[in-house]
Amino acid sequence: MSHIVIRIPTPLRGHTAGADEVPVEARSVGEALARLGELHPGILERVLDGDGQPRQFVNIFLGSGNVRALDGMNTPVRDGDVLAIIPAVAGGGHESGGCKTESPSGTDYRA
Amino acid sequence: MDAVPLIAAIGNTPLVELALIREVAPRARLFAKLESVNPGGSIKDRAVARMLRDALVRGVLGGRRLLDSSSGNAGISYAMLGAALGVPVTLVVPGNASAERLDRIRAHGAELIITDPLEGYDFALREAARLARDHPERYWYCDQYSNPGNWRAHYDGTGAELLSQLAPLLGGAPDAFVAGVGTGGTITGVGRRLKEARRDVRVVAAIPDTFPGIEGLKPLGAPGDIVPAILDETVIDERVAVSMDDALAMCRRLAREGLFVGPSAGAFVHVACQIALRHGCASVATVLPDTGERYISTGMWQVRQA
């Protein structure tokens, strides 16, 4: 098992009590994300689709490499690696400044 | 180069009718402004041209660089028009702006300051404000979020064009208008213009999920979100949530009809269909802000065709 860190984008920090990084132990990208989901229920549904792959407009970077261009969820991780969850859209997102700004359901603005 | 013909090519975009709305609302007609035909490829040309023109007329640049934040489309407009007009441009852009956007901004010669994509767009906005505050001798801060030229471009341009294009088709303003809130310029400017023509026009804001979000649209749902100063929230009658998946499904559908548009356009058309059904609208208008080509690198189109 390798010790790695998962970096969390602002819109998802409501799921991590405001934390911008979550340390986990894992052997692969898929295991690391599964561990993140165990630690912070609700977050994985925002990141992965029903097949367990990154949703459209969601990128998972291992260091500077997009895991889609590596071995996907099977990509192995090593001690000290940094995994980052990054939306493939730059505009419109909001700054969390902590968990207080996240609406967990994402639906409290509905008419 | 002579920038006049380039600036003259901004606006007066085609109005297309989308018959697909009748599949969900048989009585309804949907009209949309095709904004990708602007020289910079998006609706942002309108506001940026107006803000730049105002700045040059007022002489506020004083040899300084024009500074603003952007997620990409406005950045392209600034870079393009800055190059044409000889105005040096600095843009603060999150690092996850699509490669097409970053490449084009660089091609026009603008200076790019890239911010951490994990910190989101509002961080880039705050960074631009900080640079403007700390280096007033170097930068003039255009600030599309509080610059009234932004919404006025849509009041005088987009909104007025809609009224004149719809007059022979509907005899006046539509029952409803759908847009989103990025800077608030479009919905404020067009909303005000349409409501002056017809008080009961229903102005609807499409509100995206917070993650992964829809390019150019703010969720506006959580405390702490930056609410643009130029946004007139009183003009919005209804907010309708839309997911990225719904927006993309509509983009693919529109592509089959010959319209290759970005996710915000798909979101607006999706919401237009919903509200036509919900309220029995006979006519709905919206805008298609940019082209689908600006998202090729995101993998948006690399999916099974619906």
Short mmCIF file of C-alpha atoms in Angstrom, two decimals:
data_model
loop_
_atom_site.label_atom_id
_atom_site.label_comp_id
_atom_site.label_asym_id
_atom_site.label_seq_id
_atom_site.Cartn_x
_atom_site.Cartn_y
_atom_site.Cartn_z
CA MET A 1 0.00 0.00 0.00
CA SER A 2 1.24 3.46 -0.87
CA HIS A 3 0.59 6.65 1.02
CA ILE A 4 -0.80 9.27 -1.34
CA VAL A 5 -2.76 12.50 -1.17
CA ILE A 6 -5.95 13.32 -3.09
CA ARG A 7 -6.46 17.03 -3.81
CA ILE A 8 -10.10 18.14 -3.71
CA PRO A 9 -11.53 20.94 -5.91
CA THR A 10 -13.48 23.72 -4.20
CA PRO A 11 -17.00 22.61 -5.19
CA LEU A 12 -16.44 19.20 -3.56
CA ARG A 13 -14.94 20.39 -0.28
CA GLY A 14 -18.37 20.37 1.33
CA HIS A 15 -18.00 16.60 1.31
CA THR A 16 -14.61 16.73 3.04
CA ALA A 17 -15.47 19.19 5.84
CA GLY A 18 -13.56 21.85 3.94
CA ALA A 19 -10.35 19.85 3.54
CA ASP A 20 -8.49 20.55 0.30
CA GLU A 21 -6.46 17.36 0.61
CA VAL A 22 -7.35 13.87 1.79
CA PRO A 23 -4.54 11.37 2.56
CA VAL A 24 -5.29 7.73 1.71
CA GLU A 25 -3.51 4.40 1.37
CA ALA A 26 -3.96 2.55 -1.90
CA ARG A 27 -2.25 0.56 -4.64
CA SER A 28 -4.10 2.09 -7.61
CA VAL A 29 -6.06 5.16 -8.62
CA GLY A 30 -9.28 3.18 -8.37
CA GLU A 31 -8.46 2.02 -4.84
CA ALA A 32 -7.54 5.53 -3.80
CA LEU A 33 -10.85 6.92 -5.01
CA ALA A 34 -12.76 4.07 -3.39
CA ARG A 35 -11.05 4.90 -0.09
CA LEU A 36 -11.98 8.57 -0.55
CA GLY A 37 -15.59 7.48 -1.03
CA GLU A 38 -15.48 5.45 2.19
CA LEU A 39 -14.05 8.35 4.15
CA HIS A 40 -16.41 10.94 2.66
CA PRO A 41 -19.73 9.45 1.55
CA GLY A 42 -21.43 11.19 -1.36
CA ILE A 43 -18.32 12.50 -3.05
CA LEU A 44 -17.69 9.64 -5.49
CA GLU A 45 -21.09 10.03 -7.17
CA ARG A 46 -20.00 13.48 -8.25
CA VAL A 47 -16.70 12.21 -9.67
CA LEU A 48 -17.37 8.80 -11.22
CA ASP A 49 -20.15 7.51 -13.45
CA GLY A 50 -22.16 4.33 -12.98
CA ASP A 51 -19.35 2.30 -14.55
CA GLY A 52 -16.82 3.61 -12.07
CA GLN A 53 -15.07 5.79 -14.66
CA PRO A 54 -14.50 9.57 -14.43
CA ARG A 55 -17.67 11.44 -15.45
CA GLN A 56 -17.60 13.60 -18.52
CA PHE A 57 -15.92 16.93 -17.79
CA VAL A 58 -14.16 15.40 -14.78
CA ASN A 59 -10.43 14.69 -15.01
CA ILE A 60 -8.31 12.74 -12.56
CA PHE A 61 -4.65 13.71 -12.64
CA LEU A 62 -1.84 11.61 -11.17
CA GLY A 63 0.89 14.20 -10.90
CA SER A 64 0.70 15.93 -14.27
CA GLY A 65 -0.74 12.93 -16.13
CA ASN A 66 -4.43 12.47 -16.88
CA VAL A 67 -5.26 8.93 -15.79
CA ARG A 68 -7.38 8.53 -18.94
CA ALA A 69 -4.09 8.61 -20.83
CA LEU A 70 -2.45 6.23 -18.35
CA ASP A 71 -4.07 2.98 -17.25
CA GLY A 72 -7.30 4.53 -16.01
CA MET A 73 -8.53 3.32 -12.65
CA ASN A 74 -5.88 0.57 -12.70
CA THR A 75 -3.02 3.06 -12.82
CA PRO A 76 -0.67 2.14 -9.96
CA VAL A 77 0.24 4.74 -7.33
CA ARG A 78 3.45 5.12 -5.34
CA ASP A 79 4.33 6.66 -2.00
CA GLY A 80 4.15 10.42 -2.19
CA ASP A 81 1.97 10.56 -5.31
CA VAL A 82 -0.61 13.32 -5.59
CA LEU A 83 -3.97 12.63 -7.20
CA ALA A 84 -6.09 15.66 -8.21
CA ILE A 85 -9.77 15.80 -9.16
CA ILE A 86 -10.16 18.63 -11.64
CA PRO A 87 -13.27 19.67 -13.57
CA ALA A 88 -12.67 20.13 -17.30
CA VAL A 89 -14.48 23.45 -17.14
CA ALA A 90 -12.85 26.58 -15.87
CA GLY A 91 -15.73 28.97 -15.59
CA GLY A 92 -18.77 29.23 -13.44
CA GLY A 93 -17.56 27.18 -10.50
CA HIS A 94 -17.52 28.74 -7.13
CA GLU A 95 -15.05 29.20 -4.35
CA SER A 96 -15.83 27.29 -1.22
CA GLY A 97 -13.60 28.89 1.35
CA GLY A 98 -14.53 25.83 3.38
CA CYS A 99 -17.45 23.50 3.66
CA LYS A 100 -19.91 26.20 4.53
CA THR A 101 -20.41 27.20 0.91
CA GLU A 102 -21.17 23.79 -0.47
CA SER A 103 -24.72 22.66 -0.90
CA PRO A 104 -24.39 18.89 -0.52
CA SER A 105 -27.35 18.05 -2.68
CA GLY A 106 -26.54 20.74 -5.19
CA THR A 107 -30.27 21.37 -5.42
CA ASP A 108 -31.15 23.98 -2.81
CA TYR A 109 -31.43 26.64 -5.48
CA ARG A 110 -34.08 24.80 -7.39
CA ALA A 111 -37.19 26.77 -8.14
CA MET B 1 -4.79 46.50 -38.78
CA ASP B 2 -7.97 48.51 -39.09
CA ALA B 3 -10.07 47.18 -36.23
CA VAL B 4 -13.29 48.79 -37.42
CA PRO B 5 -14.46 45.97 -39.72
CA LEU B 6 -13.72 43.38 -37.01
CA ILE B 7 -15.73 45.27 -34.42
CA ALA B 8 -18.52 45.88 -36.95
CA ALA B 9 -18.76 42.11 -37.44
CA ILE B 10 -19.75 41.64 -33.77
CA GLY B 11 -23.43 41.19 -33.06
CA ASN B 12 -26.40 41.09 -35.44
CA THR B 13 -26.24 37.32 -35.16
CA PRO B 14 -28.69 34.96 -36.89
CA LEU B 15 -31.89 33.90 -35.15
CA VAL B 16 -32.60 30.22 -35.65
CA GLU B 17 -35.85 28.42 -34.87
CA LEU B 18 -35.56 25.07 -33.09
CA ALA B 19 -38.53 22.84 -33.90
CA LEU B 20 -37.43 20.19 -31.41
CA ILE B 21 -39.25 22.06 -28.62
CA ARG B 22 -42.56 20.82 -30.09
CA GLU B 23 -41.70 17.29 -29.08
CA VAL B 24 -42.27 18.31 -25.47
CA ALA B 25 -44.46 21.39 -25.90
CA PRO B 26 -46.46 21.02 -29.13
CA ARG B 27 -47.73 24.62 -29.17
CA ALA B 28 -44.39 26.26 -28.51
CA ARG B 29 -41.86 27.97 -30.78
CA LEU B 30 -38.22 28.33 -29.73
CA PHE B 31 -35.86 30.91 -31.18
CA ALA B 32 -32.14 31.16 -30.46
CA LYS B 33 -29.39 33.64 -31.31
CA LEU B 34 -26.39 31.88 -32.85
CA GLU B 35 -23.55 33.66 -31.07
CA SER B 36 -20.71 31.46 -32.32
CA VAL B 37 -20.65 33.48 -35.55
CA ASN B 38 -19.10 36.43 -33.72
CA PRO B 39 -15.42 36.91 -34.76
CA GLY B 40 -14.17 35.67 -31.40
CA GLY B 41 -16.49 32.67 -31.59
CA SER B 42 -18.76 33.53 -28.68
CA ILE B 43 -21.31 35.91 -27.21
CA LYS B 44 -18.49 37.46 -25.13
CA ASP B 45 -17.37 39.58 -28.10
CA ARG B 46 -20.38 41.82 -27.53
CA ALA B 47 -19.60 42.81 -23.96
CA VAL B 48 -15.85 42.99 -24.44
CA ALA B 49 -16.14 45.22 -27.52
CA ARG B 50 -18.45 47.55 -25.62
CA MET B 51 -16.24 47.70 -22.51
CA LEU B 52 -13.12 48.29 -24.61
CA ARG B 53 -14.81 50.99 -26.64
CA ASP B 54 -15.99 52.72 -23.47
CA ALA B 55 -12.48 52.51 -21.99
CA LEU B 56 -10.89 54.00 -25.10
CA VAL B 57 -13.47 56.78 -25.35
CA ARG B 58 -12.96 57.66 -21.69
CA GLY B 59 -9.19 57.40 -22.05
CA VAL B 60 -8.84 55.40 -18.83
CA LEU B 61 -6.11 53.01 -19.99
CA GLY B 62 -3.38 55.65 -19.88
CA GLY B 63 -0.82 53.31 -21.44
CA ARG B 64 -1.53 50.56 -18.92
CA ARG B 65 -2.38 46.95 -19.69
CA LEU B 66 -6.03 45.91 -19.73
CA LEU B 67 -6.53 43.31 -16.97
CA ASP B 68 -9.40 40.93 -16.32
CA SER B 69 -10.19 37.38 -15.25
CA SER B 70 -11.86 34.96 -17.61
CA SER B 71 -12.60 31.28 -17.98
CA GLY B 72 -11.70 31.60 -21.63
CA ASN B 73 -14.33 32.99 -23.97
CA ALA B 74 -14.10 36.57 -22.72
CA GLY B 75 -10.34 36.09 -22.64
CA ILE B 76 -10.37 35.29 -26.35
CA SER B 77 -12.45 38.39 -27.05
CA TYR B 78 -10.10 40.57 -25.00
CA ALA B 79 -7.02 39.07 -26.65
CA MET B 80 -8.43 39.36 -30.17
CA LEU B 81 -9.71 42.91 -29.82
CA GLY B 82 -6.69 44.01 -27.81
CA ALA B 83 -4.44 42.80 -30.65
CA ALA B 84 -6.58 44.56 -33.25
CA LEU B 85 -6.72 47.81 -31.31
CA GLY B 86 -3.13 47.79 -30.05
CA VAL B 87 -4.18 47.44 -26.41
CA PRO B 88 -1.90 45.17 -24.33
CA VAL B 89 -3.95 42.59 -22.44
CA THR B 90 -3.29 40.52 -19.29
CA LEU B 91 -5.73 37.76 -18.37
CA VAL B 92 -6.04 35.70 -15.21
CA VAL B 93 -7.38 32.31 -16.26
CA PRO B 94 -7.79 29.03 -14.31
CA GLY B 95 -5.46 26.32 -15.55
CA ASN B 96 -8.35 24.06 -16.52
CA ALA B 97 -9.64 26.40 -19.22
CA SER B 98 -9.82 24.28 -22.38
CA ALA B 99 -6.66 23.99 -24.44
CA GLU B 100 -8.42 25.61 -27.40
CA ARG B 101 -9.03 28.72 -25.34
CA LEU B 102 -5.55 29.00 -23.87
CA ASP B 103 -3.90 28.42 -27.26
CA ARG B 104 -5.98 31.09 -28.95
CA ILE B 105 -5.40 33.64 -26.19
CA ARG B 106 -1.65 33.07 -26.52
CA ALA B 107 -1.84 33.25 -30.31
CA HIS B 108 -3.29 36.77 -30.06
CA GLY B 109 -0.34 37.77 -27.90
CA ALA B 110 -2.09 38.36 -24.59
CA GLU B 111 -0.25 37.77 -21.31
CA LEU B 112 -1.71 34.82 -19.39
CA ILE B 113 -1.60 34.36 -15.64
CA ILE B 114 -2.71 30.82 -14.88
CA THR B 115 -4.28 29.99 -11.50
CA ASP B 116 -4.66 26.64 -9.73
CA PRO B 117 -7.66 24.84 -11.24
CA LEU B 118 -8.44 23.23 -7.89
CA GLU B 119 -9.23 26.63 -6.43
CA GLY B 120 -11.94 27.36 -8.99
CA TYR B 121 -12.85 30.34 -11.08
CA ASP B 122 -13.65 32.73 -8.23
CA PHE B 123 -10.04 32.41 -7.12
CA ALA B 124 -8.90 33.72 -10.53
CA LEU B 125 -11.35 36.56 -10.18
CA ARG B 126 -9.98 37.50 -6.76
CA GLU B 127 -6.42 37.24 -8.09
CA ALA B 128 -7.22 39.69 -10.90
CA ALA B 129 -8.71 42.09 -8.36
CA ARG B 130 -5.61 41.75 -6.19
CA LEU B 131 -3.25 42.46 -9.09
CA ALA B 132 -5.28 45.53 -10.02
CA ARG B 133 -5.18 46.77 -6.43
CA ASP B 134 -1.46 46.12 -5.96
CA HIS B 135 -0.29 47.43 -9.34
CA PRO B 136 -2.51 50.34 -10.40
CA GLU B 137 0.35 51.82 -12.40
CA ARG B 138 0.57 48.66 -14.54
CA TYR B 139 -3.04 47.54 -14.96
CA TRP B 140 -6.42 49.00 -15.79
CA TYR B 141 -8.98 46.54 -14.41
CA CYS B 142 -11.80 46.11 -16.90
CA ASP B 143 -13.76 43.87 -14.49
CA GLN B 144 -16.52 42.34 -16.59
CA TYR B 145 -18.39 41.49 -13.38
CA SER B 146 -19.01 45.08 -12.42
CA ASN B 147 -18.50 46.99 -15.69
CA PRO B 148 -21.88 48.37 -16.82
CA GLY B 149 -20.74 48.21 -20.44
CA ASN B 150 -21.24 44.46 -20.13
CA TRP B 151 -25.00 44.45 -19.54
CA ARG B 152 -25.50 47.50 -21.76
CA ALA B 153 -24.00 45.59 -24.71
CA HIS B 154 -26.81 43.08 -24.28
CA TYR B 155 -29.46 45.73 -23.67
CA ASP B 156 -28.52 47.70 -26.80
CA GLY B 157 -27.38 44.69 -28.85
CA THR B 158 -28.63 41.19 -28.05
CA GLY B 159 -31.94 42.31 -26.53
CA ALA B 160 -32.74 44.91 -29.20
CA GLU B 161 -31.80 42.46 -31.96
CA LEU B 162 -34.08 39.81 -30.46
CA LEU B 163 -37.01 42.23 -30.45
CA SER B 164 -36.51 43.29 -34.04
CA GLN B 165 -35.93 39.73 -35.26
CA LEU B 166 -38.94 38.38 -33.37
CA ALA B 167 -41.31 41.20 -34.37
CA PRO B 168 -42.23 39.74 -37.78
CA LEU B 169 -42.44 36.23 -36.30
CA LEU B 170 -44.31 36.86 -33.06
CA GLY B 171 -45.44 40.45 -33.29
CA GLY B 172 -43.32 41.34 -30.27
CA ALA B 173 -41.39 39.95 -27.32
CA PRO B 174 -41.49 36.22 -26.52
CA ASP B 175 -43.38 34.69 -23.61
CA ALA B 176 -40.08 33.66 -22.01
CA PHE B 177 -36.35 34.19 -22.27
CA VAL B 178 -33.78 31.67 -21.02
CA ALA B 179 -30.14 32.40 -20.25
CA GLY B 180 -27.64 31.73 -17.49
CA VAL B 181 -25.55 33.77 -15.11
CA GLY B 182 -21.83 34.01 -15.69
CA THR B 183 -21.14 37.68 -15.24
CA GLY B 184 -24.86 38.43 -15.32
CA GLY B 185 -24.43 40.62 -18.40
CA THR B 186 -26.64 38.70 -20.81
CA ILE B 187 -29.57 38.00 -18.51
CA THR B 188 -29.56 41.52 -17.04
CA GLY B 189 -29.24 43.35 -20.36
CA VAL B 190 -31.57 41.19 -22.43
CA GLY B 191 -33.99 40.73 -19.52
CA ARG B 192 -34.33 44.47 -18.97
CA ARG B 193 -34.79 45.18 -22.68
CA LEU B 194 -37.43 42.50 -23.15
CA LYS B 195 -39.33 43.50 -20.02
CA GLU B 196 -39.46 47.09 -21.20
CA ALA B 197 -41.11 45.84 -24.37
CA ARG B 198 -43.43 43.46 -22.53
CA ARG B 199 -43.69 43.50 -18.77
CA ASP B 200 -44.74 39.87 -18.34
CA VAL B 201 -41.87 38.25 -20.22
CA ARG B 202 -40.73 35.38 -18.01
CA VAL B 203 -36.96 35.56 -17.57
CA VAL B 204 -35.50 32.18 -16.61
CA ALA B 205 -31.99 31.49 -15.34
CA ALA B 206 -30.50 28.06 -16.03
CA ILE B 207 -28.58 27.03 -12.91
CA PRO B 208 -25.95 24.27 -13.24
CA ASP B 209 -24.84 21.63 -10.78
CA THR B 210 -21.90 22.75 -8.68
CA PHE B 211 -19.64 19.97 -9.97
CA PRO B 212 -18.33 19.51 -12.59
CA GLY B 213 -20.35 22.57 -13.57
CA ILE B 214 -21.13 24.05 -16.97
CA GLU B 215 -18.61 26.34 -18.62
CA GLY B 216 -19.54 29.97 -18.15
CA LEU B 217 -22.45 29.42 -15.74
CA LYS B 218 -22.45 30.08 -12.02
CA PRO B 219 -24.39 27.88 -9.61
CA LEU B 220 -25.26 30.98 -7.52
CA GLY B 221 -26.69 28.72 -4.90
CA ALA B 222 -24.31 28.73 -1.97
CA PRO B 223 -23.46 31.41 0.55
CA GLY B 224 -20.00 32.72 -0.22
CA ASP B 225 -20.43 32.47 -3.99
CA ILE B 226 -19.42 35.67 -5.71
CA VAL B 227 -22.53 37.36 -7.05
CA PRO B 228 -21.66 39.68 -9.95
CA ALA B 229 -22.27 43.35 -9.22
CA ILE B 230 -23.97 43.93 -12.57
CA LEU B 231 -26.42 41.06 -12.09
CA ASP B 232 -29.93 42.43 -11.56
CA GLU B 233 -31.54 39.56 -9.68
CA THR B 234 -34.93 41.29 -9.83
CA VAL B 235 -35.03 40.59 -13.56
CA ILE B 236 -34.99 36.82 -12.94
CA ASP B 237 -38.45 35.30 -12.50
CA GLU B 238 -37.44 31.68 -12.19
CA ARG B 239 -34.34 29.55 -11.69
CA VAL B 240 -34.26 26.10 -13.20
CA ALA B 241 -31.61 23.54 -12.33
CA VAL B 242 -29.86 21.75 -15.17
CA SER B 243 -27.21 19.04 -15.05
CA MET B 244 -24.17 18.68 -17.26
CA ASP B 245 -25.59 15.38 -18.49
CA ASP B 246 -28.82 17.08 -19.63
CA ALA B 247 -26.82 19.85 -21.31
CA LEU B 248 -24.57 17.40 -23.16
CA ALA B 249 -27.49 15.26 -24.31
CA MET B 250 -29.07 18.37 -25.80
CA CYS B 251 -25.78 19.41 -27.43
CA ARG B 252 -25.61 16.06 -29.20
CA ARG B 253 -29.20 16.39 -30.30
CA LEU B 254 -28.57 19.89 -31.64
CA ALA B 255 -25.49 18.65 -33.50
CA ARG B 256 -27.75 16.22 -35.35
CA GLU B 257 -29.80 19.22 -36.41
CA GLY B 258 -26.76 21.09 -37.72
CA LEU B 259 -25.99 23.24 -34.68
CA PHE B 260 -22.59 22.55 -33.11
CA VAL B 261 -22.75 24.36 -29.78
CA GLY B 262 -21.16 24.31 -26.33
CA PRO B 263 -22.65 23.00 -23.07
CA SER B 264 -24.24 26.27 -21.94
CA ALA B 265 -26.26 26.37 -25.18
CA GLY B 266 -27.38 22.81 -24.57
CA ALA B 267 -28.36 23.77 -21.03
CA PHE B 268 -30.42 26.74 -22.20
CA VAL B 269 -32.29 24.74 -24.85
CA HIS B 270 -32.98 21.98 -22.32
CA VAL B 271 -34.40 24.51 -19.87
CA ALA B 272 -36.36 26.27 -22.64
CA CYS B 273 -38.14 23.01 -23.43
CA GLN B 274 -38.88 22.41 -19.75
CA ILE B 275 -40.37 25.81 -19.07
CA ALA B 276 -42.42 25.81 -22.29
CA LEU B 277 -44.04 22.61 -21.05
CA ARG B 278 -44.38 23.78 -17.46
CA HIS B 279 -45.93 27.16 -18.24
CA GLY B 280 -47.56 26.51 -21.60
CA CYS B 281 -45.40 29.17 -23.28
CA ALA B 282 -46.17 29.77 -26.94
CA SER B 283 -42.77 31.34 -27.58
CA VAL B 284 -39.38 31.10 -25.92
CA ALA B 285 -36.12 32.84 -26.87
CA THR B 286 -32.58 32.05 -25.83
CA VAL B 287 -28.96 32.39 -26.90
CA LEU B 288 -26.46 29.75 -28.06
CA PRO B 289 -23.32 31.32 -26.51
CA ASP B 290 -20.47 29.46 -28.21
CA THR B 291 -19.35 26.66 -30.49
CA GLY B 292 -18.85 23.00 -29.68
CA GLU B 293 -15.43 23.18 -31.31
CA ARG B 294 -14.17 24.99 -28.23
CA TYR B 295 -14.63 21.75 -26.23
CA ILE B 296 -13.07 19.12 -28.51
CA SER B 297 -10.09 18.70 -26.17
CA THR B 298 -12.34 18.00 -23.19
CA GLY B 299 -13.59 14.80 -24.83
CA MET B 300 -17.13 16.18 -24.84
CA TRP B 301 -17.87 14.77 -28.29
CA GLN B 302 -16.07 11.44 -27.83
CA VAL B 303 -19.17 9.58 -26.76
CA ARG B 304 -21.76 7.28 -28.22
CA GLN B 305 -24.13 9.24 -30.39
CA ALA B 306 -27.52 9.49 -28.75
#
